[in-house]
PDB file of C-alpha atoms in Angstrom:
ATOM      1  CA  MET W 730     -16.505 -20.596 -22.221  1.00 79.00           C
ATOM      2  CA  ALA W 731     -16.467 -17.462 -20.077  1.00 80.00           C
ATOM      3  CA  THR W 732     -13.935 -14.712 -20.694  1.00 81.00           C
ATOM      4  CA  ALA W 733     -12.303 -13.075 -17.685  1.00 80.00           C
ATOM      5  CA  ARG W 734     -12.964  -9.351 -17.366  1.00 84.00           C
ATOM      6  CA  PHE W 735     -10.872  -7.029 -15.217  1.00 88.00           C
ATOM      7  CA  PRO W 736     -11.565  -3.485 -14.027  1.00 92.00           C
ATOM      8  CA  THR W 737      -9.636  -0.781 -15.863  1.00 94.00           C
ATOM      9  CA  LEU W 738      -7.291   1.528 -13.988  1.00 94.00           C
ATOM     10  CA  THR W 739      -6.171   4.703 -15.763  1.00 94.00           C
ATOM     11  CA  PHE W 740      -2.772   5.818 -14.461  1.00 95.00           C
ATOM     12  CA  ASP W 741      -1.268   9.203 -15.329  1.00 94.00           C
ATOM     13  CA  LEU W 742       2.494   8.640 -15.443  1.00 92.00           C
ATOM     14  CA  SER W 743       3.248  12.266 -14.598  1.00 90.00           C
ATOM     15  CA  GLU W 744       0.804  12.834 -11.702  1.00 92.00           C
ATOM     16  CA  ASP W 745      -0.471   9.590 -10.134  1.00 93.00           C
ATOM     17  CA  CYS W 746       0.850   7.625  -7.180  1.00 94.00           C
ATOM     18  CA  PHE W 747      -0.101   4.842  -4.782  1.00 96.00           C
ATOM     19  CA  VAL W 748      -0.447   5.587  -1.080  1.00 95.00           C
ATOM     20  CA  VAL W 749      -0.839   2.980   1.675  1.00 94.00           C
ATOM     21  CA  TRP W 750      -2.835   3.886   4.793  1.00 93.00           C
ATOM     22  CA  LEU W 751      -1.965   2.102   8.052  1.00 89.00           C
ATOM     23  CA  ARG W 752      -3.880   2.111  11.317  1.00 85.00           C
ATOM     24  CA  TRP W 753      -3.426   0.286  14.597  1.00 76.00           C
ATOM     25  CA  VAL W 754      -6.388  -0.844  16.679  1.00 69.00           C
ATOM     26  CA  ALA W 755      -5.368  -2.877  19.699  1.00 64.00           C
ATOM     27  CA  MET W 756      -7.808  -5.574  20.750  1.00 59.00           C
ATOM     28  CA  GLU W 757      -5.421  -7.456  22.977  1.00 56.00           C
ATOM     29  CA  LYS W 758      -6.541 -10.474  24.970  1.00 52.00           C
ATOM     30  CA  PRO W 759      -4.391 -11.520  26.785  1.00 51.00           C
ATOM     31  CA  PRO W 760      -2.677  -8.195  27.581  1.00 53.00           C
ATOM     32  CA  SER W 761       0.093  -7.165  25.247  1.00 57.00           C
ATOM     33  CA  PRO W 762       3.763  -8.023  25.790  1.00 57.00           C
ATOM     34  CA  ASP W 763       5.977  -5.971  28.087  1.00 58.00           C
ATOM     35  CA  ASP W 764       6.966  -3.449  25.414  1.00 58.00           C
ATOM     36  CA  PRO W 765       3.856  -2.497  23.354  1.00 60.00           C
ATOM     37  CA  PRO W 766       5.531   0.554  21.715  1.00 56.00           C
ATOM     38  CA  GLY W 767       8.110  -1.833  20.254  1.00 63.00           C
ATOM     39  CA  GLN W 768       5.434  -3.744  18.362  1.00 70.00           C
ATOM     40  CA  GLY W 769       4.985  -2.906  14.736  1.00 75.00           C
ATOM     41  CA  THR W 770       3.382  -3.577  11.406  1.00 81.00           C
ATOM     42  CA  ARG W 771       5.419  -4.598   8.381  1.00 85.00           C
ATOM     43  CA  VAL W 772       3.895  -3.508   5.094  1.00 90.00           C
ATOM     44  CA  GLU W 773       4.790  -4.199   1.473  1.00 94.00           C
ATOM     45  CA  LEU W 774       3.180  -3.153  -1.813  1.00 96.00           C
ATOM     46  CA  LEU W 775       3.997  -5.074  -4.973  1.00 96.00           C
ATOM     47  CA  LEU W 776       3.056  -4.295  -8.572  1.00 96.00           C
ATOM     48  CA  ASN W 777       3.515  -7.257 -10.925  1.00 95.00           C
ATOM     49  CA  ARG W 778       5.705  -8.871  -8.222  1.00 94.00           C
ATOM     50  CA  ASN W 779       7.954  -5.762  -8.092  1.00 95.00           C
ATOM     51  CA  SER W 780       8.230  -4.160  -4.676  1.00 95.00           C
ATOM     52  CA  VAL W 781       7.344  -0.460  -4.813  1.00 95.00           C
ATOM     53  CA  LEU W 782       6.928   0.021  -1.049  1.00 94.00           C
ATOM     54  CA  GLY W 783       8.829  -1.847   1.629  1.00 87.00           C
ATOM     55  CA  PRO W 784       8.973  -4.183   3.192  1.00 89.00           C
ATOM     56  CA  THR W 785       9.020  -1.428   5.790  1.00 88.00           C
ATOM     57  CA  ILE W 786       8.099  -1.421   9.470  1.00 86.00           C
ATOM     58  CA  VAL W 787       5.896   1.175  11.141  1.00 85.00           C
ATOM     59  CA  TYR W 788       5.922   0.918  14.940  1.00 81.00           C
ATOM     60  CA  ARG W 789       2.856   0.951  17.133  1.00 75.00           C
ATOM     61  CA  ARG W 790       4.077   4.099  18.913  1.00 75.00           C
ATOM     62  CA  GLU W 791       3.878   5.915  15.542  1.00 78.00           C
ATOM     63  CA  LEU W 792       0.332   4.644  14.906  1.00 77.00           C
ATOM     64  CA  ASP W 793      -1.272   5.092  18.336  1.00 70.00           C
ATOM     65  CA  GLU W 794      -2.260   8.740  17.736  1.00 75.00           C
ATOM     66  CA  ASN W 795      -3.112   8.900  14.017  1.00 83.00           C
ATOM     67  CA  PRO W 796      -3.147   6.636  10.992  1.00 88.00           C
ATOM     68  CA  VAL W 797      -0.065   6.961   8.782  1.00 90.00           C
ATOM     69  CA  TYR W 798       0.032   7.336   4.999  1.00 93.00           C
ATOM     70  CA  LEU W 799       3.053   5.901   3.165  1.00 94.00           C
ATOM     71  CA  ARG W 800       3.702   6.921  -0.434  1.00 94.00           C
ATOM     72  CA  ALA W 801       5.033   4.158  -2.665  1.00 95.00           C
ATOM     73  CA  ASN W 802       8.238   4.849  -4.595  1.00 93.00           C
ATOM     74  CA  THR W 803       6.829   7.003  -7.389  1.00 90.00           C
ATOM     75  CA  ALA W 804       9.587   6.415  -9.938  1.00 90.00           C
ATOM     76  CA  ARG W 805       9.440   2.640  -9.463  1.00 93.00           C
ATOM     77  CA  CYS W 806       5.611   2.645  -9.696  1.00 93.00           C
ATOM     78  CA  ARG W 807       5.722   4.591 -12.941  1.00 92.00           C
ATOM     79  CA  GLU W 808       8.295   2.212 -14.397  1.00 92.00           C
ATOM     80  CA  VAL W 809       6.254  -0.902 -13.551  1.00 94.00           C
ATOM     81  CA  VAL W 810       2.910   0.619 -14.633  1.00 94.00           C
ATOM     82  CA  ARG W 811       4.399   1.889 -17.912  1.00 92.00           C
ATOM     83  CA  ALA W 812       5.784  -1.577 -18.681  1.00 92.00           C
ATOM     84  CA  ALA W 813       2.431  -3.196 -17.847  1.00 91.00           C
ATOM     85  CA  GLY W 814       0.528  -0.697 -20.018  1.00 87.00           C
ATOM     86  CA  ALA W 815       2.892  -1.336 -22.940  1.00 85.00           C
ATOM     87  CA  ARG W 816       2.037  -5.044 -23.015  1.00 83.00           C
ATOM     88  CA  GLU W 817      -0.873  -6.151 -25.162  1.00 77.00           C
ATOM     89  CA  ALA W 818      -2.945  -7.482 -22.240  1.00 79.00           C
ATOM     90  CA  GLY W 819      -2.054  -4.480 -20.066  1.00 87.00           C
ATOM     91  CA  ALA W 820      -2.532  -6.487 -16.855  1.00 92.00           C
ATOM     92  CA  LEU W 821      -1.307  -5.088 -13.544  1.00 95.00           C
ATOM     93  CA  ASP W 822      -1.304  -7.312 -10.457  1.00 96.00           C
ATOM     94  CA  ILE W 823      -1.499  -5.298  -7.233  1.00 96.00           C
ATOM     95  CA  GLN W 824      -0.576  -7.026  -3.984  1.00 96.00           C
ATOM     96  CA  LEU W 825      -0.715  -5.473  -0.502  1.00 94.00           C
ATOM     97  CA  VAL W 826       0.879  -7.501   2.312  1.00 91.00           C
ATOM     98  CA  ILE W 827       0.963  -6.754   6.041  1.00 87.00           C
ATOM     99  CA  HIS W 828       2.315  -8.553   9.095  1.00 81.00           C
ATOM    100  CA  GLY W 829       1.535  -7.471  12.647  1.00 72.00           C
ATOM    101  CA  SER W 830       2.423  -8.546  16.137  1.00 63.00           C
ATOM    102  CA  VAL W 831      -0.953  -8.428  17.902  1.00 53.00           C
ATOM    103  CA  ALA W 832      -4.194 -10.058  16.776  1.00 47.00           C
ATOM    104  CA  ASN W 833      -6.704  -7.823  14.991  1.00 51.00           C
ATOM    105  CA  ALA W 834      -4.381  -4.807  15.272  1.00 61.00           C
ATOM    106  CA  PRO W 835      -3.108  -3.726  11.844  1.00 74.00           C
ATOM    107  CA  TYR W 836      -5.444  -2.303   9.239  1.00 83.00           C
ATOM    108  CA  ALA W 837      -4.259  -1.195   5.793  1.00 90.00           C
ATOM    109  CA  ALA W 838      -5.755   0.360   2.679  1.00 93.00           C
ATOM    110  CA  LEU W 839      -4.352   1.251  -0.734  1.00 95.00           C
ATOM    111  CA  TYR W 840      -5.233   4.488  -2.509  1.00 95.00           C
ATOM    112  CA  HIS W 841      -4.628   5.502  -6.126  1.00 95.00           C
ATOM    113  CA  LEU W 842      -4.228   9.286  -6.004  1.00 94.00           C
ATOM    114  CA  ARG W 843      -3.546  12.125  -8.426  1.00 92.00           C
ATOM    115  CA  ASP W 844      -1.630  15.253  -7.385  1.00 90.00           C
ATOM    116  CA  TYR W 845      -0.985  13.911  -3.893  1.00 90.00           C
ATOM    117  CA  ALA W 846       0.427  16.811  -1.878  1.00 85.00           C
ATOM    118  CA  GLY W 847       1.547  14.728   1.110  1.00 84.00           C
ATOM    119  CA  GLU W 848       5.047  13.725   2.047  1.00 85.00           C
ATOM    120  CA  ALA W 849       6.492  10.214   1.755  1.00 87.00           C
ATOM    121  CA  ILE W 850       5.213   9.602   5.307  1.00 87.00           C
ATOM    122  CA  ASP W 851       2.231  11.718   6.348  1.00 89.00           C
ATOM    123  CA  THR W 852      -0.705  11.784   8.789  1.00 87.00           C
ATOM    124  CA  ALA W 853      -3.005  14.232   6.967  1.00 87.00           C
ATOM    125  CA  PRO W 854      -6.258  12.416   6.064  1.00 87.00           C
ATOM    126  CA  VAL W 855      -7.076  11.547   2.475  1.00 89.00           C
ATOM    127  CA  LYS W 856     -10.740  11.840   1.504  1.00 89.00           C
ATOM    128  CA  ALA W 857     -11.035   9.073  -1.062  1.00 90.00           C
ATOM    129  CA  THR W 858     -12.240   5.503  -1.458  1.00 91.00           C
ATOM    130  CA  PRO W 859      -9.520   2.863  -1.142  1.00 93.00           C
ATOM    131  CA  LEU W 860      -8.720   0.576  -4.041  1.00 93.00           C
ATOM    132  CA  LEU W 861      -7.954  -2.272  -1.602  1.00 91.00           C
ATOM    133  CA  GLN W 862      -8.516  -2.791   2.123  1.00 90.00           C
ATOM    134  CA  LEU W 863      -6.939  -5.338   4.418  1.00 86.00           C
ATOM    135  CA  GLN W 864      -7.641  -6.353   8.022  1.00 79.00           C
ATOM    136  CA  PRO W 865      -6.275  -9.699   9.089  1.00 72.00           C
ATOM    137  CA  SER W 866      -8.167 -11.356  11.901  1.00 65.00           C
ATOM    138  CA  THR W 867      -6.955 -14.146  14.131  1.00 61.00           C
ATOM    139  CA  PRO W 868      -7.941 -15.390  17.568  1.00 57.00           C
ATOM    140  CA  GLY W 869      -6.987 -12.952  20.319  1.00 53.00           C
ATOM    141  CA  ASP W 870      -4.491 -15.337  21.901  1.00 55.00           C
ATOM    142  CA  ARG W 871      -2.170 -15.263  18.882  1.00 59.00           C
ATOM    143  CA  TRP W 872       0.724 -12.793  18.824  1.00 60.00           C
ATOM    144  CA  HIS W 873       1.285 -12.621  15.086  1.00 68.00           C
ATOM    145  CA  VAL W 874      -1.055 -11.899  12.193  1.00 69.00           C
ATOM    146  CA  ALA W 875      -0.493 -11.632   8.473  1.00 78.00           C
ATOM    147  CA  GLY W 876      -2.693 -10.805   5.553  1.00 83.00           C
ATOM    148  CA  GLN W 877      -2.588 -10.029   1.886  1.00 88.00           C
ATOM    149  CA  ALA W 878      -5.012  -8.561  -0.628  1.00 92.00           C
ATOM    150  CA  ASN W 879      -4.667  -8.976  -4.379  1.00 94.00           C
ATOM    151  CA  LEU W 880      -6.266  -7.190  -7.293  1.00 94.00           C
ATOM    152  CA  ARG W 881      -5.729  -7.626 -11.023  1.00 94.00           C
ATOM    153  CA  VAL W 882      -6.607  -4.645 -13.208  1.00 95.00           C
ATOM    154  CA  ARG W 883      -6.197  -3.738 -16.839  1.00 94.00           C
ATOM    155  CA  VAL W 884      -4.043  -0.617 -16.859  1.00 94.00           C
ATOM    156  CA  GLU W 885      -4.201   2.247 -19.329  1.00 92.00           C
ATOM    157  CA  THR W 886      -1.493   4.885 -19.106  1.00 92.00           C
ATOM    158  CA  THR W 887      -1.730   8.568 -19.897  1.00 91.00           C
ATOM    159  CA  GLY W 888       0.738  11.422 -19.559  1.00 87.00           C
ATOM    160  CA  ALA W 889       4.454  11.364 -20.113  1.00 80.00           C
ATOM    161  CA  PRO W 890       6.691   9.735 -17.530  1.00 72.00           C
ATOM    162  CA  VAL W 891       8.825  12.124 -15.536  1.00 69.00           C
ATOM    163  CA  TYR W 892      12.559  11.791 -16.106  1.00 66.00           C
ATOM    164  CA  LEU W 893      15.359  13.557 -14.322  1.00 63.00           C
ATOM    165  CA  LYS W 894      17.082  16.205 -16.401  1.00 65.00           C
ATOM    166  CA  VAL W 895      20.820  16.538 -15.970  1.00 64.00           C
ATOM    167  CA  LEU W 896      21.979  20.137 -15.724  1.00 69.00           C
ATOM    168  CA  ARG W 897      25.588  20.972 -16.549  1.00 65.00           C
TER     169      ARG W 897
END
């Protein structure tokens, strides 16, 4: 009987984070509704079924010029990854979910980064290879799309988790 093998992800609890990249490419047929800037993409990142980003909405008007990078909640990520690494199997299920309002429009990618200098919401490009990519595709006459990408990894943790120090 075959044994399942999973890729190994090494996560530094003091320096690593997950960042989601969002981009909007309109391929609208028929033409978009009356208020295209009001359209948006809802994104959510889950680690072991724990939400670490969203669900949050990024509007088309914010994505028309540049892609947007959203940093997942670092403290929550570290907590979930540390708990996963402490278990004997060390399995971490990563799930990226997006919903959009125009066919073929939202694209998303997930990055695992160390020493990320960007803000919680940023437009500066990241030169790296995504861990996951997602582009739902539906016929052009549909006004709603949804997609999800899943990845199971074996997680190994390094570094000490960062805790807040109370000063008196």
